[in-house]
Short mmCIF file of C-alpha atoms in Angstrom, two decimals:
data_model
loop_
_atom_site.label_atom_id
_atom_site.label_comp_id
_atom_site.label_asym_id
_atom_site.label_seq_id
_atom_site.Cartn_x
_atom_site.Cartn_y
_atom_site.Cartn_z
CA MET A 65 -6.02 -6.03 -6.44
CA ILE A 66 -9.82 -6.15 -6.14
CA ARG A 67 -11.75 -6.22 -2.89
CA THR A 68 -15.44 -5.64 -2.29
CA ASN A 69 -17.33 -5.08 0.94
CA GLY A 70 -21.12 -5.36 0.94
CA LEU A 71 -21.26 -4.60 -2.78
CA THR A 72 -24.88 -4.04 -3.82
CA LYS A 73 -26.39 -3.00 -7.15
CA ILE A 74 -30.09 -2.18 -7.43
CA TYR A 75 -31.79 -1.22 -10.70
CA ARG A 76 -34.93 0.87 -10.25
CA THR A 77 -37.71 1.88 -12.61
CA ASP A 78 -41.00 3.59 -11.74
CA GLU A 79 -42.62 0.23 -11.04
CA VAL A 80 -39.89 -2.34 -10.43
CA GLU A 81 -36.85 -2.63 -8.18
CA THR A 82 -34.35 -5.36 -9.08
CA THR A 83 -31.43 -6.31 -6.83
CA ALA A 84 -28.71 -7.56 -9.18
CA LEU A 85 -25.98 -7.79 -6.50
CA ASN A 86 -26.77 -8.27 -2.82
CA LYS A 87 -23.97 -7.53 -0.32
CA VAL A 88 -21.23 -9.31 -2.27
CA ASN A 89 -17.87 -9.72 -0.50
CA PHE A 90 -14.97 -11.10 -2.48
CA GLU A 91 -11.32 -10.53 -3.28
CA VAL A 92 -9.09 -11.13 -6.27
CA LYS A 93 -5.34 -11.02 -5.79
CA GLU A 94 -2.82 -9.78 -8.35
CA GLY A 95 -2.17 -12.53 -10.88
CA GLU A 96 -5.14 -14.67 -9.80
CA PHE A 97 -7.55 -16.30 -12.28
CA VAL A 98 -11.13 -16.43 -10.99
CA ALA A 99 -14.14 -17.91 -12.81
CA ILE A 100 -17.67 -16.75 -11.99
CA MET A 101 -20.56 -19.12 -12.69
CA GLY A 102 -24.31 -19.17 -12.09
CA PRO A 103 -27.65 -19.15 -13.92
CA SER A 104 -28.68 -16.36 -16.27
CA GLY A 105 -29.81 -13.26 -14.42
CA CYS A 106 -27.88 -14.05 -11.21
CA GLY A 107 -25.68 -10.93 -11.40
CA LYS A 108 -22.53 -12.22 -13.11
CA SER A 109 -22.28 -9.53 -15.82
CA THR A 110 -23.38 -6.82 -13.35
CA LEU A 111 -20.50 -7.81 -11.08
CA LEU A 112 -18.04 -7.55 -13.99
CA ASN A 113 -19.43 -4.13 -14.96
CA VAL A 114 -19.06 -2.79 -11.43
CA VAL A 115 -15.60 -4.31 -10.87
CA GLY A 116 -14.57 -3.05 -14.32
CA LEU A 117 -15.58 0.53 -13.38
CA LEU A 118 -18.24 0.66 -16.09
CA ASP A 119 -20.90 1.22 -13.43
CA ASN A 120 -21.05 2.36 -9.80
CA PRO A 121 -22.56 0.17 -7.08
CA THR A 122 -25.68 1.34 -5.25
CA GLU A 123 -24.11 0.51 -1.88
CA GLY A 124 -20.92 -1.00 -0.50
CA GLU A 125 -17.23 -0.51 -1.10
CA LEU A 126 -15.03 -1.41 -4.06
CA TYR A 127 -11.25 -1.29 -3.71
CA PHE A 128 -9.13 -1.38 -6.87
CA LEU A 129 -5.33 -1.27 -6.46
CA ASN A 130 -5.87 -0.23 -2.82
CA GLU A 131 -8.07 2.72 -3.81
CA GLU A 132 -11.73 2.96 -2.75
CA VAL A 133 -13.38 3.69 -6.11
CA SER A 134 -17.06 2.87 -5.60
CA GLN A 135 -18.39 6.40 -6.10
CA TYR A 136 -15.86 7.78 -8.57
CA LYS A 137 -17.32 10.05 -11.25
CA GLU A 138 -17.28 8.84 -14.86
CA LYS A 139 -14.12 10.75 -15.89
CA LYS A 140 -12.09 9.40 -12.98
CA ARG A 141 -13.39 5.86 -13.56
CA THR A 142 -12.50 6.10 -17.26
CA ASN A 143 -8.95 7.25 -16.57
CA LEU A 144 -8.37 4.43 -14.09
CA ARG A 145 -10.00 1.85 -16.35
CA LYS A 146 -8.31 2.59 -19.66
CA SER A 147 -4.75 2.04 -18.42
CA ASN A 148 -5.42 -0.85 -16.02
CA ILE A 149 -8.32 -3.00 -17.27
CA GLY A 150 -8.91 -4.96 -20.48
CA PHE A 151 -12.33 -6.29 -21.53
CA ILE A 152 -13.18 -9.37 -23.61
CA PHE A 153 -16.83 -9.86 -24.58
CA GLN A 154 -18.84 -12.81 -25.90
CA SER A 155 -20.01 -10.77 -28.90
CA PHE A 156 -16.44 -9.57 -29.69
CA ASN A 157 -17.58 -5.88 -29.85
CA LEU A 158 -15.21 -5.10 -32.71
CA ILE A 159 -15.87 -2.00 -34.84
CA ASP A 160 -16.92 -3.18 -38.31
CA GLU A 161 -15.62 -0.05 -40.07
CA LEU A 162 -12.09 -0.49 -38.72
CA THR A 163 -9.50 -3.02 -39.84
CA VAL A 164 -8.03 -5.61 -37.48
CA TYR A 165 -4.99 -3.36 -36.99
CA GLU A 166 -7.14 -0.29 -36.27
CA ASN A 167 -9.39 -2.16 -33.82
CA VAL A 168 -6.38 -3.28 -31.81
CA GLU A 169 -4.74 0.16 -31.98
CA LEU A 170 -7.82 1.99 -30.68
CA PRO A 171 -7.15 1.68 -26.89
CA LEU A 172 -3.64 3.05 -27.42
CA LEU A 173 -5.06 6.16 -29.13
CA TYR A 174 -7.10 6.83 -25.99
CA LEU A 175 -3.86 6.61 -23.98
CA LYS A 176 -2.29 9.23 -26.31
CA MET A 177 0.64 6.91 -27.03
CA SER A 178 3.16 7.90 -29.70
CA SER A 179 2.65 6.44 -33.19
CA SER A 180 5.94 4.51 -33.05
CA GLU A 181 5.06 2.91 -29.70
CA ARG A 182 1.53 2.14 -30.95
CA LYS A 183 2.91 0.42 -34.04
CA LYS A 184 5.33 -1.65 -31.95
CA ARG A 185 2.65 -2.73 -29.46
CA VAL A 186 0.04 -3.60 -32.10
CA GLU A 187 2.46 -5.61 -34.24
CA GLU A 188 3.73 -7.52 -31.20
CA VAL A 189 0.26 -8.49 -30.02
CA LEU A 190 -1.02 -9.39 -33.52
CA ASP A 191 1.98 -11.70 -33.96
CA ARG A 192 1.36 -13.23 -30.58
CA MET A 193 -2.32 -13.86 -31.31
CA LYS A 194 -1.38 -15.35 -34.70
CA ILE A 195 -3.60 -12.87 -36.53
CA ALA A 196 -0.98 -10.56 -38.10
CA HIS A 197 -1.72 -11.96 -41.58
CA ARG A 198 -5.27 -10.54 -41.22
CA ARG A 199 -4.20 -7.06 -40.12
CA LYS A 200 -5.83 -5.31 -43.12
CA HIS A 201 -9.05 -7.31 -43.01
CA PHE A 202 -12.30 -6.10 -41.49
CA PRO A 203 -14.09 -8.04 -38.73
CA GLN A 204 -16.81 -9.37 -41.05
CA GLN A 205 -14.11 -11.01 -43.18
CA LEU A 206 -12.94 -13.14 -40.24
CA SER A 207 -14.18 -16.35 -38.65
CA GLY A 208 -15.58 -16.27 -35.11
CA GLY A 209 -12.34 -17.66 -33.69
CA GLN A 210 -10.30 -15.02 -35.52
CA GLN A 211 -12.59 -12.23 -34.32
CA GLN A 212 -12.14 -13.36 -30.72
CA ARG A 213 -8.35 -13.41 -31.20
CA VAL A 214 -8.59 -9.78 -32.35
CA ALA A 215 -10.77 -8.97 -29.33
CA VAL A 216 -8.19 -10.56 -26.99
CA ALA A 217 -5.41 -8.63 -28.76
CA ARG A 218 -7.31 -5.37 -28.27
CA ALA A 219 -7.86 -6.18 -24.58
CA VAL A 220 -4.19 -6.89 -23.84
CA VAL A 221 -2.43 -4.33 -26.06
CA THR A 222 -2.41 -1.80 -23.18
CA LYS A 223 -0.75 -4.43 -20.93
CA PRO A 224 -3.52 -4.20 -18.32
CA LYS A 225 -3.18 -5.50 -14.77
CA LEU A 226 -6.72 -6.95 -14.90
CA LEU A 227 -8.59 -8.75 -17.68
CA LEU A 228 -12.38 -9.09 -17.46
CA ALA A 229 -13.84 -11.73 -19.77
CA ASP A 230 -17.63 -12.04 -20.13
CA GLU A 231 -18.42 -15.42 -21.74
CA PRO A 232 -15.31 -15.18 -23.97
CA THR A 233 -15.97 -18.61 -25.51
CA GLY A 234 -19.77 -18.30 -25.70
CA ASN A 235 -19.94 -17.79 -29.49
CA LEU A 236 -17.15 -20.25 -30.37
CA ASP A 237 -16.98 -23.96 -31.13
CA SER A 238 -15.09 -26.15 -28.67
CA ALA A 239 -11.77 -26.07 -30.56
CA ASN A 240 -11.71 -22.26 -30.84
CA GLY A 241 -12.95 -22.02 -27.25
CA GLU A 242 -10.00 -24.08 -26.03
CA GLU A 243 -7.62 -21.87 -28.01
CA VAL A 244 -9.00 -18.75 -26.32
CA MET A 245 -8.73 -20.43 -22.90
CA ASP A 246 -5.10 -21.37 -23.62
CA LEU A 247 -4.40 -17.72 -24.52
CA LEU A 248 -6.02 -16.53 -21.29
CA THR A 249 -3.98 -19.06 -19.31
CA GLN A 250 -0.75 -17.79 -20.90
CA LEU A 251 -1.65 -14.18 -20.13
CA ASN A 252 -2.45 -15.13 -16.54
CA GLU A 253 0.86 -16.97 -16.17
CA GLU A 254 2.58 -13.77 -17.31
CA GLY A 255 0.98 -11.82 -14.47
CA ALA A 256 -2.45 -10.55 -15.57
CA ALA A 257 -5.28 -11.13 -13.10
CA ILE A 258 -8.37 -12.52 -14.84
CA ILE A 259 -12.03 -12.56 -13.82
CA MET A 260 -14.05 -14.65 -16.27
CA VAL A 261 -17.81 -15.19 -16.42
CA THR A 262 -18.63 -18.55 -18.00
CA HIS A 263 -21.39 -21.16 -18.24
CA SER A 264 -18.85 -23.87 -19.12
CA PRO A 265 -17.70 -26.06 -16.19
CA SER A 266 -14.78 -27.39 -18.25
CA PHE A 267 -13.51 -23.88 -19.10
CA ALA A 268 -14.03 -22.75 -15.49
CA GLU A 269 -11.52 -25.42 -14.48
CA TYR A 270 -8.75 -23.38 -16.11
CA SER A 271 -9.08 -20.92 -13.20
CA HIS A 272 -7.58 -20.97 -9.71
CA ARG A 273 -10.99 -20.51 -8.08
CA ILE A 274 -14.65 -20.83 -9.08
CA ILE A 275 -17.26 -18.53 -7.53
CA GLN A 276 -20.92 -19.53 -7.84
CA LEU A 277 -23.45 -16.68 -7.87
CA PHE A 278 -27.17 -17.09 -7.29
CA ASP A 279 -29.72 -14.26 -6.99
CA GLY A 280 -26.95 -11.70 -6.53
CA HIS A 281 -25.24 -13.65 -3.70
CA ILE A 282 -22.03 -15.66 -3.65
CA VAL A 283 -23.21 -19.14 -2.62
CA THR A 284 -20.00 -21.19 -2.98
CA GLU A 285 -16.29 -20.78 -3.70
CA ASN A 286 -14.21 -23.74 -4.86
CA ILE A 287 -10.43 -23.71 -5.15
CA GLN A 288 -9.34 -25.46 -8.35
CA LYS A 289 -5.57 -25.26 -7.97
CA GLU A 290 -3.00 -23.61 -5.78
CA PHE A 291 -2.38 -19.93 -6.41
CA HIS A 292 0.96 -18.38 -5.47
CA LEU A 293 1.80 -14.68 -5.70
#
């Protein structure tokens, strides 16, 4: 599903050049769950942004669904991203002015889906995330755990092939964190590939494989459990 070859990302200003990713080679198969760990500033979020087609690499190749996409223009990246990739962020990134229902519906509006199909999809995913009773509430009226459930619902309502989770449990207590990890495990078992950035060794153990990044390099890869296509 994802394959990189010599993936490099350099940020430049007038005075400073920072190498966030340095010739990264890795692969994620369809349906695989991969955790990425490493100290702050090692390139974890940059890797997610590039793999998630939010940003282009400076050098190297990025294959997504057997397409070389590393230098796609913004419009082409957006079209590929919105129907294939879901994002879950540490800070939830919900829109305060929209209700729970409207936040979850938003990605489907971008896909120009019919109102009846949107309604069906949103209601299904709200039920599944056990948040349907809060459908008319606004994000600020919810607990942190509830907000992350809404964020997960929004990420999966398009039925993406790939879920990218950047510290999805970072703002949650341990009980809510475990609930989110159980949800991600269920989604993975149903076929979604997941790449998750985390600082938590215990939550990383939910994955099939743990990749350790340091200074923009992959330094180790540890298989946690057998992965079968």
